[in-house]
PDB file of C-alpha atoms in Angstrom:
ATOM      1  CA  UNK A   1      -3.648 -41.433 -46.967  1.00  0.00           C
ATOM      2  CA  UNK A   2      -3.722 -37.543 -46.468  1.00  0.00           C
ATOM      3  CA  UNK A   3      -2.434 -37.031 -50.258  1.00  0.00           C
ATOM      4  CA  UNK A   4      -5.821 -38.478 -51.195  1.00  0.00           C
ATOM      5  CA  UNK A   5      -7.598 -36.867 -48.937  1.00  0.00           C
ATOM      6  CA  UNK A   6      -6.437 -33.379 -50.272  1.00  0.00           C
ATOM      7  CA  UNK A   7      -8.256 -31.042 -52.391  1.00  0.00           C
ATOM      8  CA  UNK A   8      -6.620 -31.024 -56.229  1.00  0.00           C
ATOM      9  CA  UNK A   9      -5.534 -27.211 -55.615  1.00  0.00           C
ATOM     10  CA  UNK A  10      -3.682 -28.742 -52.498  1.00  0.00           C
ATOM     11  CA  UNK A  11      -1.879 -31.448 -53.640  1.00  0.00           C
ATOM     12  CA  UNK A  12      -0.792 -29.323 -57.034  1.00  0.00           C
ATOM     13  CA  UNK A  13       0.800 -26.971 -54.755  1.00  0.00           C
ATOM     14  CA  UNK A  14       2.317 -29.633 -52.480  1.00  0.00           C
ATOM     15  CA  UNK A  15       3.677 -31.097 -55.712  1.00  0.00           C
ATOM     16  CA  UNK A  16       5.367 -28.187 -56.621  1.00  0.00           C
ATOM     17  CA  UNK A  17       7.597 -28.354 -53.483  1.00  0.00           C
ATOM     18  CA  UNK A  18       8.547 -32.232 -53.300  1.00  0.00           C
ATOM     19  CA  UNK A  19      11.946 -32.362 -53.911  1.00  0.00           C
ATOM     20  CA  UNK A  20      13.479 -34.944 -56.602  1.00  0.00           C
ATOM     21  CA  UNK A  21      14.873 -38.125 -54.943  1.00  0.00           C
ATOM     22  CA  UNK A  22      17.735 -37.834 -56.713  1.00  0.00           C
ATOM     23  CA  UNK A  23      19.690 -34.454 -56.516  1.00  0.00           C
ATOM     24  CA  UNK A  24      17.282 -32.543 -54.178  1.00  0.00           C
ATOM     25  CA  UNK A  25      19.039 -29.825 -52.282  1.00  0.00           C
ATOM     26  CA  UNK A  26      19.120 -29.321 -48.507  1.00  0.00           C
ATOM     27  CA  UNK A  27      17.633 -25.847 -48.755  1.00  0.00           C
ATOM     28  CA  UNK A  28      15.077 -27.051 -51.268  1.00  0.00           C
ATOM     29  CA  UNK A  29      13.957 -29.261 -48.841  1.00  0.00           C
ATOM     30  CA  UNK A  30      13.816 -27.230 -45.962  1.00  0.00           C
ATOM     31  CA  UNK A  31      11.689 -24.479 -48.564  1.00  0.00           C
ATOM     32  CA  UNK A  32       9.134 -27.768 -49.154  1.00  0.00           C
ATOM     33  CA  UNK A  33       9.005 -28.559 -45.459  1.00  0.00           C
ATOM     34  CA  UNK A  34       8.272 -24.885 -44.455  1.00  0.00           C
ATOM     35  CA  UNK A  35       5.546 -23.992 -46.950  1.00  0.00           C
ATOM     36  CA  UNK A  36       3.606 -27.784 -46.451  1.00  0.00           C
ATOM     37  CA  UNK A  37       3.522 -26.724 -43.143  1.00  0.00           C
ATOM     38  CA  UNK A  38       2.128 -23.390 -43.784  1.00  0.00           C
ATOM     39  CA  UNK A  39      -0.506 -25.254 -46.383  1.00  0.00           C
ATOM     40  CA  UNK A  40      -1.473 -27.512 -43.795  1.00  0.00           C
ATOM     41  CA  UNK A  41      -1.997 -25.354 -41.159  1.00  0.00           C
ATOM     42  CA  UNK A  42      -3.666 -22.876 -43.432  1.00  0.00           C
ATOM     43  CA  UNK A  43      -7.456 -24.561 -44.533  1.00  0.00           C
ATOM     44  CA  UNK A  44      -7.804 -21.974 -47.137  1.00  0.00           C
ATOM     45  CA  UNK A  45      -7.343 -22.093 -50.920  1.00  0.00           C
ATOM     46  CA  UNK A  46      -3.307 -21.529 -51.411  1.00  0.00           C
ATOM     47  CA  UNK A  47      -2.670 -19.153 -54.231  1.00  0.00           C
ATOM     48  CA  UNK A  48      -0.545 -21.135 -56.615  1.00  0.00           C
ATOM     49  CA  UNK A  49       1.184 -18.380 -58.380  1.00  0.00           C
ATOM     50  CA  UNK A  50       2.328 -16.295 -54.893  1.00  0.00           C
ATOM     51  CA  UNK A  51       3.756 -19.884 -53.791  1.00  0.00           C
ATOM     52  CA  UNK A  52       5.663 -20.178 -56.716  1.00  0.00           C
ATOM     53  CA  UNK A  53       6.969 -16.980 -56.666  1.00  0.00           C
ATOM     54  CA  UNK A  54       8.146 -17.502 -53.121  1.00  0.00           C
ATOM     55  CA  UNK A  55       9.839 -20.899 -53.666  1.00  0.00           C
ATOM     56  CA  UNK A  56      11.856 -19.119 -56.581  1.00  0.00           C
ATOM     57  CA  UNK A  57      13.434 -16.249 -54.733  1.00  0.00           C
ATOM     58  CA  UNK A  58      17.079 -16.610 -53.156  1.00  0.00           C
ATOM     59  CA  UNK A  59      16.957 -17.512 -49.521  1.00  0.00           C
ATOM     60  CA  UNK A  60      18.730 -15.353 -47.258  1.00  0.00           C
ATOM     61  CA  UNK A  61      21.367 -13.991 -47.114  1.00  0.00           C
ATOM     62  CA  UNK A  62      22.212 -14.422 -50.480  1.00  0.00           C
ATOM     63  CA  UNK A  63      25.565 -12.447 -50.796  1.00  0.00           C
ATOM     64  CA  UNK A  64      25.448 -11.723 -54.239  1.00  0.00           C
ATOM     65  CA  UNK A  65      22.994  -8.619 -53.043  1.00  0.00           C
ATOM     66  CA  UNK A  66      25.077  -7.358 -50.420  1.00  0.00           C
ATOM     67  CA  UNK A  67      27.812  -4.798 -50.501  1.00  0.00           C
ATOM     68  CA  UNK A  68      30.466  -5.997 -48.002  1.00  0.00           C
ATOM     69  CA  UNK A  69      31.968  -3.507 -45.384  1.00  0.00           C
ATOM     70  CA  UNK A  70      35.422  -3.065 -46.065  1.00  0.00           C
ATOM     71  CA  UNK A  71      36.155  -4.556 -42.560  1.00  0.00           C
ATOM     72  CA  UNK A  72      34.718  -7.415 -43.878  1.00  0.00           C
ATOM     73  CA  UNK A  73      36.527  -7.550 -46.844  1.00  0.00           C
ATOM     74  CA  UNK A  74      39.840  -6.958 -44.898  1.00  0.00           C
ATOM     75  CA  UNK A  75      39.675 -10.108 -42.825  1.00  0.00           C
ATOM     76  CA  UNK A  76      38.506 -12.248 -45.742  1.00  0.00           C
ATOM     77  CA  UNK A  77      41.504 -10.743 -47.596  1.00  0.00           C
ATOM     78  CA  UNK A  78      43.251 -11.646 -44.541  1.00  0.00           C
ATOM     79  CA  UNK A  79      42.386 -14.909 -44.490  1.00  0.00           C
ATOM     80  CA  UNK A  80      43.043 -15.675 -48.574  1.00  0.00           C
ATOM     81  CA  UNK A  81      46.658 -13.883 -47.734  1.00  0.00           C
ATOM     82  CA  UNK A  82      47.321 -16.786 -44.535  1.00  0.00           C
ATOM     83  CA  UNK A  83      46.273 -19.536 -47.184  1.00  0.00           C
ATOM     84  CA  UNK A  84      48.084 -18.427 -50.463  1.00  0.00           C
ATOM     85  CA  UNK A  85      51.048 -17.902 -48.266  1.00  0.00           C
ATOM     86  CA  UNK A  86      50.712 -21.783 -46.521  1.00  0.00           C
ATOM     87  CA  UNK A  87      50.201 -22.922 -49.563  1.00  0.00           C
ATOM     88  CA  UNK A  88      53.590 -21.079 -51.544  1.00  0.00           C
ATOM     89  CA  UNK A  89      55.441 -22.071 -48.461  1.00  0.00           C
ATOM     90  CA  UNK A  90      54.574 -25.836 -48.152  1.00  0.00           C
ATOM     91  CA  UNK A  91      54.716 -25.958 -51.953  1.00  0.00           C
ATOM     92  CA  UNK A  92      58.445 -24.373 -52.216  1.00  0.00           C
ATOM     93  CA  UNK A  93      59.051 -26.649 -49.086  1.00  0.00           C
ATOM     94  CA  UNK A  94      57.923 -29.699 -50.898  1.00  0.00           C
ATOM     95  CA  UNK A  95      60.032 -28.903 -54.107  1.00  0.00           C
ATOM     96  CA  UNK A  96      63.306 -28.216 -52.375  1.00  0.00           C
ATOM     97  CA  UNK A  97      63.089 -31.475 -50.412  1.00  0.00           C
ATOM     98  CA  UNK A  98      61.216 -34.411 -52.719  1.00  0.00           C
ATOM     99  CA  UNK A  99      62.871 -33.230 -56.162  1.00  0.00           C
ATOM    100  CA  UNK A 100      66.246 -31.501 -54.490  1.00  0.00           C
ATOM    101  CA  UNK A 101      65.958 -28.169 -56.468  1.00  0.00           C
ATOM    102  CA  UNK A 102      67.832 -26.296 -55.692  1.00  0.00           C
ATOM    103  CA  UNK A 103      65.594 -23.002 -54.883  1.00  0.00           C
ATOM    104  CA  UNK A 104      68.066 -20.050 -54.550  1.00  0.00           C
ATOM    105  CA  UNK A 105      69.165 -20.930 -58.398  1.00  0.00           C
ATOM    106  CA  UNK A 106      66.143 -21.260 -59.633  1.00  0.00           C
ATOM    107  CA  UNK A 107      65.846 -17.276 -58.289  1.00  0.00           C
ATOM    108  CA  UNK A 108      68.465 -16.493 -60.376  1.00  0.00           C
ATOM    109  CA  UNK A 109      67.543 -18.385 -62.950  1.00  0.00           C
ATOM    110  CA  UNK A 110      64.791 -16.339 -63.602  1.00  0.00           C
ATOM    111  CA  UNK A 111      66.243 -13.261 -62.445  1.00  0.00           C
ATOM    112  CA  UNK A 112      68.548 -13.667 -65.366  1.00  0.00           C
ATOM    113  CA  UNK A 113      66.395 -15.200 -68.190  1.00  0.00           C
ATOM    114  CA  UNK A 114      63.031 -12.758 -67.774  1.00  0.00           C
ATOM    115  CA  UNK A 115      64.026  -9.959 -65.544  1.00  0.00           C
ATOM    116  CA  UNK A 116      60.614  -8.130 -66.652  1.00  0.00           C
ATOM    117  CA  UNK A 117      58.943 -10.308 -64.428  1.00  0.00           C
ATOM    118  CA  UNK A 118      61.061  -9.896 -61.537  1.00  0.00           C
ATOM    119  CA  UNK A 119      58.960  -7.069 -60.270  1.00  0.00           C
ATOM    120  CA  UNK A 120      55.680  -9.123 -60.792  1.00  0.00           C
ATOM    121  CA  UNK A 121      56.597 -12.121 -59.216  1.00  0.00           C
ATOM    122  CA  UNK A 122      58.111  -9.865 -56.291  1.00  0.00           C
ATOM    123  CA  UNK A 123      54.669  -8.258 -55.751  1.00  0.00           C
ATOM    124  CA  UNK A 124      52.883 -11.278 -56.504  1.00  0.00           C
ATOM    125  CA  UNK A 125      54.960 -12.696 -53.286  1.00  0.00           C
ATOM    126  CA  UNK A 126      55.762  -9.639 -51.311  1.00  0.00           C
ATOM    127  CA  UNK A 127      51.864  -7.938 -50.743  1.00  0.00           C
ATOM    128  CA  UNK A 128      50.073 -11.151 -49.606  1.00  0.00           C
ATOM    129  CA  UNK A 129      53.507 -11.231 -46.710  1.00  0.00           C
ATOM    130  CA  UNK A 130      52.989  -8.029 -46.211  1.00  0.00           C
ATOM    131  CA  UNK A 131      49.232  -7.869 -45.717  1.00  0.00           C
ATOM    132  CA  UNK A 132      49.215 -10.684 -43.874  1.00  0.00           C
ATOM    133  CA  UNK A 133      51.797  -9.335 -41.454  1.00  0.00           C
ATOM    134  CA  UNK A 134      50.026  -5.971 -41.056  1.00  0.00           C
ATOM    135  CA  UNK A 135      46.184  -7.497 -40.471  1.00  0.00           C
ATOM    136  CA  UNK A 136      48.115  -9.360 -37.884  1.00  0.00           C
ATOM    137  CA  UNK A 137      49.739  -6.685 -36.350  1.00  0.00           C
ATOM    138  CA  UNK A 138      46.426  -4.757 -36.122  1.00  0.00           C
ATOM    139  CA  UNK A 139      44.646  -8.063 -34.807  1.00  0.00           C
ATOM    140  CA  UNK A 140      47.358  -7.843 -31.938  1.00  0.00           C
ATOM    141  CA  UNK A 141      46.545  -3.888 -31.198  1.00  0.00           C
ATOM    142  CA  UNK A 142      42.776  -5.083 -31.221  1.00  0.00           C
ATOM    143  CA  UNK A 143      43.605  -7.839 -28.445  1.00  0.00           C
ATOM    144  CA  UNK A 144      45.815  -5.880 -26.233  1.00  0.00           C
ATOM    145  CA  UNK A 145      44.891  -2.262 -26.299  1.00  0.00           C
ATOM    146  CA  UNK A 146      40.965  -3.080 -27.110  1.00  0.00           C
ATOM    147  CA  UNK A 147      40.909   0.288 -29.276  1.00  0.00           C
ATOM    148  CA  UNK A 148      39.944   0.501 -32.934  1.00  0.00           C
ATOM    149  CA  UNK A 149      36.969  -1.641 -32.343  1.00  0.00           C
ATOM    150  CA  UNK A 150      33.947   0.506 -33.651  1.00  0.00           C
ATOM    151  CA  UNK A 151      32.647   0.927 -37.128  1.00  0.00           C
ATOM    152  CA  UNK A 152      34.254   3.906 -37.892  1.00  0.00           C
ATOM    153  CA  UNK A 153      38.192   2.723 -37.007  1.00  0.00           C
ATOM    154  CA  UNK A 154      38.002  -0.414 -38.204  1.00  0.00           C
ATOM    155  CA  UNK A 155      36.790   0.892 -41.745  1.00  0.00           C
ATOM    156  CA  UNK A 156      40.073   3.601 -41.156  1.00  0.00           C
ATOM    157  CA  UNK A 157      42.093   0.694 -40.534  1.00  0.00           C
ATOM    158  CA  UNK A 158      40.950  -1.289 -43.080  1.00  0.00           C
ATOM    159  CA  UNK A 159      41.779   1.372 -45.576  1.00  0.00           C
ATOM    160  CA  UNK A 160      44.980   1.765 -44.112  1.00  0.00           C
ATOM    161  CA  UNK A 161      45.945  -1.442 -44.200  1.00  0.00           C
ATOM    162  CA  UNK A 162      44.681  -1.853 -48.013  1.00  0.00           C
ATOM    163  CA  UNK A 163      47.092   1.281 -48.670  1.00  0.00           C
ATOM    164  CA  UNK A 164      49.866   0.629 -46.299  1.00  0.00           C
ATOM    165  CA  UNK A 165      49.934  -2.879 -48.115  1.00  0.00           C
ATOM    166  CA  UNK A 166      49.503  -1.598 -51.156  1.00  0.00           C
ATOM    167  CA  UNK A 167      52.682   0.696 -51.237  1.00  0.00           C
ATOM    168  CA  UNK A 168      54.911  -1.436 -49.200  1.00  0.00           C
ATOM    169  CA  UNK A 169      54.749  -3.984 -51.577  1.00  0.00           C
ATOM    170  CA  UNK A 170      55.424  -1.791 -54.143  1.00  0.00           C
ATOM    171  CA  UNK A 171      58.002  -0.405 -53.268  1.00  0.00           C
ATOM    172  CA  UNK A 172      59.950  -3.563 -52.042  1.00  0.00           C
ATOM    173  CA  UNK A 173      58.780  -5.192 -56.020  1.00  0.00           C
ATOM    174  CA  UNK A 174      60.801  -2.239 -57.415  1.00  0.00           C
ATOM    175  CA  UNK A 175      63.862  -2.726 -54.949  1.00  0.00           C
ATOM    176  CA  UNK A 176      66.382  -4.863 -55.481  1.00  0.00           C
ATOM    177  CA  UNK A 177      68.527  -6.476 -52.474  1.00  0.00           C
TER     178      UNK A 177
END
């Protein structure tokens, strides 16, 4: 039985790192695996405090610490754009065809009854098209023309795109067709 075998200073360290049968997490138990390794390999008397101040801190990378490029933050905008646009199209989809509404009337429905919101609910539509369309239009000059792709362009091109996006959309909320 090694736990037996161990020292008391040992085994209260080990203890400190056995993660709960029920509701242990995965990188809990890769932190217990690691540092009874360490322990084990390591004769010497195991500071108890310094291991528990290791087992506390976030394990890497823990975004919360990070500032994002804003290339980075340009694709995952990207990417939230694609979905909340799959997801207003299959939904619209879904309500035209299961409870036959009649979508153009419901437009002007609300057109009519609240036309404050008209100009919200146009933006709230037209910037995630119109981002969307843009990051894909730069995607396309990234995969054919292979220009644009150091640090410094694609943070100009992010920017751009956050801009170009940004005034597009709000100009087409304000027009009417």
């Amino acid at each position: 039985q090694i736990g037996t075998m161990m020292a008391p200073s040992r085994r209260r360290v080990l203890s400190l790192f056995t993660p709960a049968t029920s509701g242990g997490s995965f990188a809990r138990t890769l932190t217990t695996l690691r540092f009874k390794k360490l322990i084990q390999r390591d004769g010497n008397d195991v500071n108890v405090s310094n291991v528990r101040t290791l087992a506390t801190r976030p394990t890497s990378p823990d975004v919360k610490i990070y500032k994002f490029p804003v290339a980075a933050l340009s694709s995952i905008t990207n990417r939230i754009t694609g979905v909340l646009l799959s997801i207003g199209c299959a939904g619209v989809g879904a309500a035209a065809i299961s409870i036959d509404c009649n979508v153009p009337v419901i437009i002007d429905s609300i057109k009519s009854s609240t036309p404050v919101l008209v100009p919200a609910l146009k933006l709230c539509v037209g910037f995630p098209l119109v981002y969307h369309y843009l990051g894909g239009v730069r995607h396309l000059v990234w995969d054919y023309t292979l220009k644009g792709l150091d640090i410094s362009s694609m943070e100009q091109s992010s920017y751009a795109l956050f801009g170009g996006s940004a005034v597009i959309s709000l100009v087409l909320a304000f027009v009417s067709f």
